[in-house]
């Protein structure tokens, strides 16, 4: 499983994947989402439509905070990341910072790379 400490590239995406959208390092975007959610360490949620919608909204807000409207490829990647993360967890509970956010991020970056024309494969599991 991908974790925050190993966001250095590889199959789950390059930290520079959003550079064309004004985000020089995707890890900063990830941290902004963590801060926006303000979930204390160890917080668990049952993964479903509501928590995943909140995570996607936090990413949209993080993009807006760098002065960028949410581009179409980012919006499409967010939607598919919601669907894949929901399928991955299948209604189980997950720790927000340790499990849910890294899984969502991995799907989001993979789909964004595919929709943005990058040569990376789409990783959905």
PDB file of C-alpha atoms in Angstrom:
ATOM      1  CA  UNK A   1       0.000   0.000   0.000  1.00  0.00           C
ATOM      2  CA  UNK A   2       1.180   3.504  -0.800  1.00  0.00           C
ATOM      3  CA  UNK A   3       1.797   5.723   2.202  1.00  0.00           C
ATOM      4  CA  UNK A   4       2.430   9.419   2.583  1.00  0.00           C
ATOM      5  CA  UNK A   5       6.107   8.808   3.313  1.00  0.00           C
ATOM      6  CA  UNK A   6       6.726   7.197  -0.080  1.00  0.00           C
ATOM      7  CA  UNK A   7       5.065   9.724  -2.390  1.00  0.00           C
ATOM      8  CA  UNK A   8       8.163   9.944  -4.553  1.00  0.00           C
ATOM      9  CA  UNK A   9       6.820   8.698  -7.841  1.00  0.00           C
ATOM     10  CA  UNK A  10       6.587   5.217  -9.241  1.00  0.00           C
ATOM     11  CA  UNK A  11       3.376   3.579 -10.359  1.00  0.00           C
ATOM     12  CA  UNK A  12       1.263   5.775  -8.086  1.00  0.00           C
ATOM     13  CA  UNK A  13       2.376   9.013  -9.727  1.00  0.00           C
ATOM     14  CA  UNK A  14       4.997  11.675  -9.962  1.00  0.00           C
ATOM     15  CA  UNK A  15       4.834  14.521  -7.395  1.00  0.00           C
ATOM     16  CA  UNK A  16       5.087  16.922 -10.364  1.00  0.00           C
ATOM     17  CA  UNK A  17       1.958  15.526 -12.034  1.00  0.00           C
ATOM     18  CA  UNK A  18      -0.037  18.715 -11.379  1.00  0.00           C
ATOM     19  CA  UNK A  19       2.701  21.216 -12.345  1.00  0.00           C
ATOM     20  CA  UNK A  20       0.734  22.294 -15.430  1.00  0.00           C
ATOM     21  CA  UNK A  21      -2.069  23.303 -13.080  1.00  0.00           C
ATOM     22  CA  UNK A  22       0.067  25.517 -10.824  1.00  0.00           C
ATOM     23  CA  UNK A  23       0.863  22.852  -8.229  1.00  0.00           C
ATOM     24  CA  UNK A  24       4.639  22.315  -8.353  1.00  0.00           C
ATOM     25  CA  UNK A  25       4.624  19.423  -5.870  1.00  0.00           C
ATOM     26  CA  UNK A  26       1.554  17.207  -5.408  1.00  0.00           C
ATOM     27  CA  UNK A  27       2.665  16.446  -1.853  1.00  0.00           C
ATOM     28  CA  UNK A  28       1.738  20.059  -0.995  1.00  0.00           C
ATOM     29  CA  UNK A  29      -1.727  19.424  -2.395  1.00  0.00           C
ATOM     30  CA  UNK A  30      -1.982  16.269  -0.278  1.00  0.00           C
ATOM     31  CA  UNK A  31      -0.943  18.167   2.859  1.00  0.00           C
ATOM     32  CA  UNK A  32      -3.524  20.878   2.125  1.00  0.00           C
ATOM     33  CA  UNK A  33      -6.215  18.207   1.949  1.00  0.00           C
ATOM     34  CA  UNK A  34      -5.023  16.711   5.244  1.00  0.00           C
ATOM     35  CA  UNK A  35      -5.163  20.142   6.895  1.00  0.00           C
ATOM     36  CA  UNK A  36      -8.546  20.885   5.342  1.00  0.00           C
ATOM     37  CA  UNK A  37     -10.041  17.672   6.675  1.00  0.00           C
ATOM     38  CA  UNK A  38      -8.494  18.254  10.110  1.00  0.00           C
ATOM     39  CA  UNK A  39      -8.946  14.608  11.123  1.00  0.00           C
ATOM     40  CA  UNK A  40      -6.945  13.758  14.250  1.00  0.00           C
ATOM     41  CA  UNK A  41      -4.483  10.880  13.893  1.00  0.00           C
ATOM     42  CA  UNK A  42      -6.228   7.539  14.132  1.00  0.00           C
ATOM     43  CA  UNK A  43      -9.660   8.865  13.086  1.00  0.00           C
ATOM     44  CA  UNK A  44     -11.626   6.165  11.305  1.00  0.00           C
ATOM     45  CA  UNK A  45     -14.598   6.465   8.965  1.00  0.00           C
ATOM     46  CA  UNK A  46     -16.786   3.996   7.154  1.00  0.00           C
ATOM     47  CA  UNK A  47     -15.738   4.582   3.549  1.00  0.00           C
ATOM     48  CA  UNK A  48     -18.720   5.567   1.457  1.00  0.00           C
ATOM     49  CA  UNK A  49     -20.197   8.381  -0.589  1.00  0.00           C
ATOM     50  CA  UNK A  50     -20.138  11.048   2.139  1.00  0.00           C
ATOM     51  CA  UNK A  51     -16.511  10.742   3.328  1.00  0.00           C
ATOM     52  CA  UNK A  52     -15.254  10.317  -0.242  1.00  0.00           C
ATOM     53  CA  UNK A  53     -17.239  13.365  -1.337  1.00  0.00           C
ATOM     54  CA  UNK A  54     -15.631  15.347   1.474  1.00  0.00           C
ATOM     55  CA  UNK A  55     -12.152  14.202   0.361  1.00  0.00           C
ATOM     56  CA  UNK A  56     -12.873  15.144  -3.278  1.00  0.00           C
ATOM     57  CA  UNK A  57     -14.198  18.544  -2.149  1.00  0.00           C
ATOM     58  CA  UNK A  58     -11.020  19.104  -0.129  1.00  0.00           C
ATOM     59  CA  UNK A  59      -8.957  18.483  -3.271  1.00  0.00           C
ATOM     60  CA  UNK A  60     -11.104  20.942  -5.222  1.00  0.00           C
ATOM     61  CA  UNK A  61     -10.589  23.543  -2.511  1.00  0.00           C
ATOM     62  CA  UNK A  62      -6.835  22.895  -2.492  1.00  0.00           C
ATOM     63  CA  UNK A  63      -6.719  23.568  -6.243  1.00  0.00           C
ATOM     64  CA  UNK A  64      -8.688  26.769  -5.802  1.00  0.00           C
ATOM     65  CA  UNK A  65      -6.278  27.877  -3.074  1.00  0.00           C
ATOM     66  CA  UNK A  66      -3.453  28.061  -5.628  1.00  0.00           C
ATOM     67  CA  UNK A  67      -5.662  30.239  -7.830  1.00  0.00           C
ATOM     68  CA  UNK A  68      -6.615  27.477 -10.224  1.00  0.00           C
ATOM     69  CA  UNK A  69     -10.152  26.586 -11.166  1.00  0.00           C
ATOM     70  CA  UNK A  70     -10.516  22.829 -11.118  1.00  0.00           C
ATOM     71  CA  UNK A  71      -9.509  21.697 -14.636  1.00  0.00           C
ATOM     72  CA  UNK A  72     -11.645  19.145 -16.478  1.00  0.00           C
ATOM     73  CA  UNK A  73      -8.987  16.418 -16.299  1.00  0.00           C
ATOM     74  CA  UNK A  74      -8.651  16.929 -12.537  1.00  0.00           C
ATOM     75  CA  UNK A  75     -12.425  16.851 -12.064  1.00  0.00           C
ATOM     76  CA  UNK A  76     -12.679  13.608 -14.066  1.00  0.00           C
ATOM     77  CA  UNK A  77      -9.804  12.075 -12.088  1.00  0.00           C
ATOM     78  CA  UNK A  78     -11.476  13.036  -8.803  1.00  0.00           C
ATOM     79  CA  UNK A  79     -14.720  11.381  -9.854  1.00  0.00           C
ATOM     80  CA  UNK A  80     -12.979   8.175 -10.839  1.00  0.00           C
ATOM     81  CA  UNK A  81     -10.850   8.218  -7.687  1.00  0.00           C
ATOM     82  CA  UNK A  82     -14.034   8.399  -5.625  1.00  0.00           C
ATOM     83  CA  UNK A  83     -15.460   5.380  -7.466  1.00  0.00           C
ATOM     84  CA  UNK A  84     -12.282   3.295  -7.255  1.00  0.00           C
ATOM     85  CA  UNK A  85     -11.646   4.112  -3.612  1.00  0.00           C
ATOM     86  CA  UNK A  86     -15.237   3.181  -2.762  1.00  0.00           C
ATOM     87  CA  UNK A  87     -14.774  -0.125  -4.565  1.00  0.00           C
ATOM     88  CA  UNK A  88     -11.409  -0.755  -2.883  1.00  0.00           C
ATOM     89  CA  UNK A  89     -12.774  -0.300   0.639  1.00  0.00           C
ATOM     90  CA  UNK A  90     -16.227  -1.738  -0.113  1.00  0.00           C
ATOM     91  CA  UNK A  91     -17.923  -0.007   2.835  1.00  0.00           C
ATOM     92  CA  UNK A  92     -15.273  -1.013   5.396  1.00  0.00           C
ATOM     93  CA  UNK A  93     -13.899   1.400   7.946  1.00  0.00           C
ATOM     94  CA  UNK A  94     -10.494   2.968   7.351  1.00  0.00           C
ATOM     95  CA  UNK A  95      -8.144   5.303   9.181  1.00  0.00           C
ATOM     96  CA  UNK A  96      -8.387   8.635   7.374  1.00  0.00           C
ATOM     97  CA  UNK A  97      -4.733   9.733   7.322  1.00  0.00           C
ATOM     98  CA  UNK A  98      -3.140   6.314   7.245  1.00  0.00           C
ATOM     99  CA  UNK A  99      -5.371   4.441   4.772  1.00  0.00           C
ATOM    100  CA  UNK A 100      -8.123   6.458   3.109  1.00  0.00           C
ATOM    101  CA  UNK A 101      -6.161   9.517   1.964  1.00  0.00           C
ATOM    102  CA  UNK A 102      -3.177   7.583   0.563  1.00  0.00           C
ATOM    103  CA  UNK A 103      -5.476   5.196  -1.331  1.00  0.00           C
ATOM    104  CA  UNK A 104      -7.572   8.050  -2.723  1.00  0.00           C
ATOM    105  CA  UNK A 105      -4.452   9.989  -3.701  1.00  0.00           C
ATOM    106  CA  UNK A 106      -3.011   6.990  -5.523  1.00  0.00           C
ATOM    107  CA  UNK A 107      -6.149   6.579  -7.616  1.00  0.00           C
ATOM    108  CA  UNK A 108      -6.464  10.321  -8.203  1.00  0.00           C
ATOM    109  CA  UNK A 109      -2.889  10.713  -9.450  1.00  0.00           C
ATOM    110  CA  UNK A 110      -3.132   7.610 -11.638  1.00  0.00           C
ATOM    111  CA  UNK A 111      -6.306   8.778 -13.344  1.00  0.00           C
ATOM    112  CA  UNK A 112      -5.021  12.326 -13.696  1.00  0.00           C
ATOM    113  CA  UNK A 113      -1.869  11.057 -15.401  1.00  0.00           C
ATOM    114  CA  UNK A 114      -3.972   9.048 -17.859  1.00  0.00           C
ATOM    115  CA  UNK A 115      -6.358  11.924 -18.602  1.00  0.00           C
ATOM    116  CA  UNK A 116      -3.600  14.519 -18.799  1.00  0.00           C
ATOM    117  CA  UNK A 117      -1.754  12.579 -21.491  1.00  0.00           C
ATOM    118  CA  UNK A 118       1.075  11.196 -19.347  1.00  0.00           C
ATOM    119  CA  UNK A 119       2.574   7.849 -20.237  1.00  0.00           C
ATOM    120  CA  UNK A 120       1.980   6.327 -16.802  1.00  0.00           C
ATOM    121  CA  UNK A 121      -0.451   3.428 -16.437  1.00  0.00           C
ATOM    122  CA  UNK A 122      -3.703   3.879 -14.598  1.00  0.00           C
ATOM    123  CA  UNK A 123      -3.336   2.039 -11.285  1.00  0.00           C
ATOM    124  CA  UNK A 124      -6.636   1.085  -9.713  1.00  0.00           C
ATOM    125  CA  UNK A 125      -5.598  -1.397  -7.060  1.00  0.00           C
TER     126      UNK A 125
END
